């Protein structure tokens, strides 16, 4: 395999991991918020906690917006360990490199694999 093909495979795999973590986060947050605030959580939670309507639709949020839910709505996410948040935040620069088509180093790809595996496992185990 040529170096160019190896880079392409690495980035395809990286995008797949990014897709997995973003969609897993979205589903996990949706489920936890629904469990705590009810089926109309997206309208109810901001009004109940901050006396204001939501500023954007849930589906239009960015990767970093999803992680802010853990701080904004701590009652819905009581069992989130610090390690979860630390590993999630480590993914921000890697996510940006993938989104802007910058080649990851092998070290960054390894970190992405490890963090995604832990985060997805945690979310699946804590629904």
PDB file of C-alpha atoms in Angstrom:
ATOM      1  CA  UNK A   1       0.000   0.000   0.000  1.00  0.00           C
ATOM      2  CA  UNK A   2       1.371   3.411  -0.888  1.00  0.00           C
ATOM      3  CA  UNK A   3       1.740   6.158   1.683  1.00  0.00           C
ATOM      4  CA  UNK A   4      -1.079   8.098   0.034  1.00  0.00           C
ATOM      5  CA  UNK A   5      -3.427   5.094   0.277  1.00  0.00           C
ATOM      6  CA  UNK A   6      -2.400   4.495   3.892  1.00  0.00           C
ATOM      7  CA  UNK A   7      -3.225   8.128   4.727  1.00  0.00           C
ATOM      8  CA  UNK A   8      -6.583   7.794   2.999  1.00  0.00           C
ATOM      9  CA  UNK A   9      -7.439   4.649   4.986  1.00  0.00           C
ATOM     10  CA  UNK A  10      -6.376   6.270   8.246  1.00  0.00           C
ATOM     11  CA  UNK A  11      -8.593   9.302   7.615  1.00  0.00           C
ATOM     12  CA  UNK A  12     -11.547   7.171   6.490  1.00  0.00           C
ATOM     13  CA  UNK A  13     -11.261   5.212   9.733  1.00  0.00           C
ATOM     14  CA  UNK A  14     -10.897   8.442  11.712  1.00  0.00           C
ATOM     15  CA  UNK A  15     -14.034   9.858  10.128  1.00  0.00           C
ATOM     16  CA  UNK A  16     -15.892   6.656  10.979  1.00  0.00           C
ATOM     17  CA  UNK A  17     -14.863   6.976  14.625  1.00  0.00           C
ATOM     18  CA  UNK A  18     -15.875  10.633  14.657  1.00  0.00           C
ATOM     19  CA  UNK A  19     -19.248   9.727  13.175  1.00  0.00           C
ATOM     20  CA  UNK A  20     -19.692   7.044  15.834  1.00  0.00           C
ATOM     21  CA  UNK A  21     -18.863   9.300  18.784  1.00  0.00           C
ATOM     22  CA  UNK A  22     -20.950  12.245  17.588  1.00  0.00           C
ATOM     23  CA  UNK A  23     -24.017  10.105  16.972  1.00  0.00           C
ATOM     24  CA  UNK A  24     -23.522   8.181  20.207  1.00  0.00           C
ATOM     25  CA  UNK A  25     -23.279  11.450  22.130  1.00  0.00           C
ATOM     26  CA  UNK A  26     -26.403  12.813  20.483  1.00  0.00           C
ATOM     27  CA  UNK A  27     -28.374   9.647  21.313  1.00  0.00           C
ATOM     28  CA  UNK A  28     -27.037   9.436  24.868  1.00  0.00           C
ATOM     29  CA  UNK A  29     -27.831  13.067  25.659  1.00  0.00           C
ATOM     30  CA  UNK A  30     -31.272  12.781  24.101  1.00  0.00           C
ATOM     31  CA  UNK A  31     -32.057   9.687  26.169  1.00  0.00           C
ATOM     32  CA  UNK A  32     -30.762  11.078  29.479  1.00  0.00           C
ATOM     33  CA  UNK A  33     -32.525  14.406  28.989  1.00  0.00           C
ATOM     34  CA  UNK A  34     -35.762  12.647  28.079  1.00  0.00           C
ATOM     35  CA  UNK A  35     -35.490  10.417  31.150  1.00  0.00           C
ATOM     36  CA  UNK A  36     -35.047  13.422  33.428  1.00  0.00           C
ATOM     37  CA  UNK A  37     -37.182  16.157  31.804  1.00  0.00           C
ATOM     38  CA  UNK A  38     -39.703  14.122  29.808  1.00  0.00           C
ATOM     39  CA  UNK A  39     -40.497  13.645  26.149  1.00  0.00           C
ATOM     40  CA  UNK A  40     -40.490  17.376  25.353  1.00  0.00           C
ATOM     41  CA  UNK A  41     -37.188  17.885  27.154  1.00  0.00           C
ATOM     42  CA  UNK A  42     -35.739  20.164  24.495  1.00  0.00           C
ATOM     43  CA  UNK A  43     -38.389  22.783  25.184  1.00  0.00           C
ATOM     44  CA  UNK A  44     -38.860  22.038  28.895  1.00  0.00           C
ATOM     45  CA  UNK A  45     -35.271  21.893  30.205  1.00  0.00           C
ATOM     46  CA  UNK A  46     -34.057  25.388  29.209  1.00  0.00           C
ATOM     47  CA  UNK A  47     -37.274  26.951  30.437  1.00  0.00           C
ATOM     48  CA  UNK A  48     -37.223  25.032  33.719  1.00  0.00           C
ATOM     49  CA  UNK A  49     -33.547  25.599  34.492  1.00  0.00           C
ATOM     50  CA  UNK A  50     -32.892  28.990  32.870  1.00  0.00           C
ATOM     51  CA  UNK A  51     -36.320  30.487  32.194  1.00  0.00           C
ATOM     52  CA  UNK A  52     -35.668  30.813  28.457  1.00  0.00           C
ATOM     53  CA  UNK A  53     -36.475  28.925  25.265  1.00  0.00           C
ATOM     54  CA  UNK A  54     -33.805  26.864  23.485  1.00  0.00           C
ATOM     55  CA  UNK A  55     -31.551  28.939  21.244  1.00  0.00           C
ATOM     56  CA  UNK A  56     -31.110  26.326  18.482  1.00  0.00           C
ATOM     57  CA  UNK A  57     -32.477  22.968  17.485  1.00  0.00           C
ATOM     58  CA  UNK A  58     -30.786  19.962  19.049  1.00  0.00           C
ATOM     59  CA  UNK A  59     -29.874  18.482  15.663  1.00  0.00           C
ATOM     60  CA  UNK A  60     -28.041  21.667  14.624  1.00  0.00           C
ATOM     61  CA  UNK A  61     -25.615  21.636  17.560  1.00  0.00           C
ATOM     62  CA  UNK A  62     -21.876  21.206  17.110  1.00  0.00           C
ATOM     63  CA  UNK A  63     -19.639  18.608  18.750  1.00  0.00           C
ATOM     64  CA  UNK A  64     -18.553  20.964  21.551  1.00  0.00           C
ATOM     65  CA  UNK A  65     -22.175  21.972  22.182  1.00  0.00           C
ATOM     66  CA  UNK A  66     -23.087  18.408  23.064  1.00  0.00           C
ATOM     67  CA  UNK A  67     -20.506  18.186  25.810  1.00  0.00           C
ATOM     68  CA  UNK A  68     -21.775  21.435  27.320  1.00  0.00           C
ATOM     69  CA  UNK A  69     -24.982  19.601  28.264  1.00  0.00           C
ATOM     70  CA  UNK A  70     -23.080  17.774  31.003  1.00  0.00           C
ATOM     71  CA  UNK A  71     -22.316  21.103  32.716  1.00  0.00           C
ATOM     72  CA  UNK A  72     -25.552  22.936  31.875  1.00  0.00           C
ATOM     73  CA  UNK A  73     -27.861  20.111  33.000  1.00  0.00           C
ATOM     74  CA  UNK A  74     -25.943  18.247  35.743  1.00  0.00           C
ATOM     75  CA  UNK A  75     -29.136  16.801  37.258  1.00  0.00           C
ATOM     76  CA  UNK A  76     -29.685  14.707  34.138  1.00  0.00           C
ATOM     77  CA  UNK A  77     -26.058  13.488  34.081  1.00  0.00           C
ATOM     78  CA  UNK A  78     -25.247  12.701  37.699  1.00  0.00           C
ATOM     79  CA  UNK A  79     -23.006   9.711  37.032  1.00  0.00           C
ATOM     80  CA  UNK A  80     -20.638  11.245  34.467  1.00  0.00           C
ATOM     81  CA  UNK A  81     -17.088  10.668  35.740  1.00  0.00           C
ATOM     82  CA  UNK A  82     -14.387  13.298  35.269  1.00  0.00           C
ATOM     83  CA  UNK A  83     -12.510  10.840  33.028  1.00  0.00           C
ATOM     84  CA  UNK A  84     -15.430  10.870  30.575  1.00  0.00           C
ATOM     85  CA  UNK A  85     -15.273  14.653  30.252  1.00  0.00           C
ATOM     86  CA  UNK A  86     -11.482  14.678  30.031  1.00  0.00           C
ATOM     87  CA  UNK A  87     -11.415  12.105  27.220  1.00  0.00           C
ATOM     88  CA  UNK A  88     -14.210  13.907  25.409  1.00  0.00           C
ATOM     89  CA  UNK A  89     -12.354  17.235  25.560  1.00  0.00           C
ATOM     90  CA  UNK A  90      -9.189  15.581  24.257  1.00  0.00           C
ATOM     91  CA  UNK A  91     -11.117  14.838  21.067  1.00  0.00           C
ATOM     92  CA  UNK A  92     -11.849  18.494  20.183  1.00  0.00           C
ATOM     93  CA  UNK A  93      -8.617  19.241  18.311  1.00  0.00           C
ATOM     94  CA  UNK A  94      -8.693  15.813  16.655  1.00  0.00           C
ATOM     95  CA  UNK A  95     -12.306  16.345  15.600  1.00  0.00           C
ATOM     96  CA  UNK A  96     -11.348  19.695  14.076  1.00  0.00           C
ATOM     97  CA  UNK A  97      -8.452  18.172  12.140  1.00  0.00           C
ATOM     98  CA  UNK A  98     -10.765  15.494  10.724  1.00  0.00           C
ATOM     99  CA  UNK A  99     -13.483  18.023   9.875  1.00  0.00           C
ATOM    100  CA  UNK A 100     -10.993  20.275   8.066  1.00  0.00           C
ATOM    101  CA  UNK A 101      -9.250  17.431   6.230  1.00  0.00           C
ATOM    102  CA  UNK A 102      -5.926  17.664   8.039  1.00  0.00           C
ATOM    103  CA  UNK A 103      -4.041  14.406   8.278  1.00  0.00           C
ATOM    104  CA  UNK A 104      -3.893  12.923  11.766  1.00  0.00           C
ATOM    105  CA  UNK A 105      -0.681  11.595  13.193  1.00  0.00           C
ATOM    106  CA  UNK A 106      -0.637   7.962  14.269  1.00  0.00           C
ATOM    107  CA  UNK A 107      -0.541   9.146  17.877  1.00  0.00           C
ATOM    108  CA  UNK A 108      -3.687  11.261  17.351  1.00  0.00           C
ATOM    109  CA  UNK A 109      -5.435   8.382  15.639  1.00  0.00           C
ATOM    110  CA  UNK A 110      -4.530   6.061  18.537  1.00  0.00           C
ATOM    111  CA  UNK A 111      -5.907   8.597  21.019  1.00  0.00           C
ATOM    112  CA  UNK A 112      -9.090   8.875  18.956  1.00  0.00           C
ATOM    113  CA  UNK A 113      -9.534   5.085  18.934  1.00  0.00           C
ATOM    114  CA  UNK A 114      -8.933   4.721  22.663  1.00  0.00           C
ATOM    115  CA  UNK A 115     -11.133   7.634  23.693  1.00  0.00           C
ATOM    116  CA  UNK A 116     -14.007   6.679  21.408  1.00  0.00           C
ATOM    117  CA  UNK A 117     -13.911   3.083  22.671  1.00  0.00           C
ATOM    118  CA  UNK A 118     -14.087   4.220  26.314  1.00  0.00           C
ATOM    119  CA  UNK A 119     -16.738   6.896  25.705  1.00  0.00           C
ATOM    120  CA  UNK A 120     -19.047   4.722  23.610  1.00  0.00           C
ATOM    121  CA  UNK A 121     -18.718   1.827  26.071  1.00  0.00           C
ATOM    122  CA  UNK A 122     -19.548   4.143  28.977  1.00  0.00           C
ATOM    123  CA  UNK A 123     -22.596   5.590  27.226  1.00  0.00           C
ATOM    124  CA  UNK A 124     -23.908   2.168  26.220  1.00  0.00           C
ATOM    125  CA  UNK A 125     -23.417   0.854  29.761  1.00  0.00           C
ATOM    126  CA  UNK A 126     -25.153   3.830  31.372  1.00  0.00           C
ATOM    127  CA  UNK A 127     -28.379   4.252  29.457  1.00  0.00           C
TER     128      UNK A 127
END
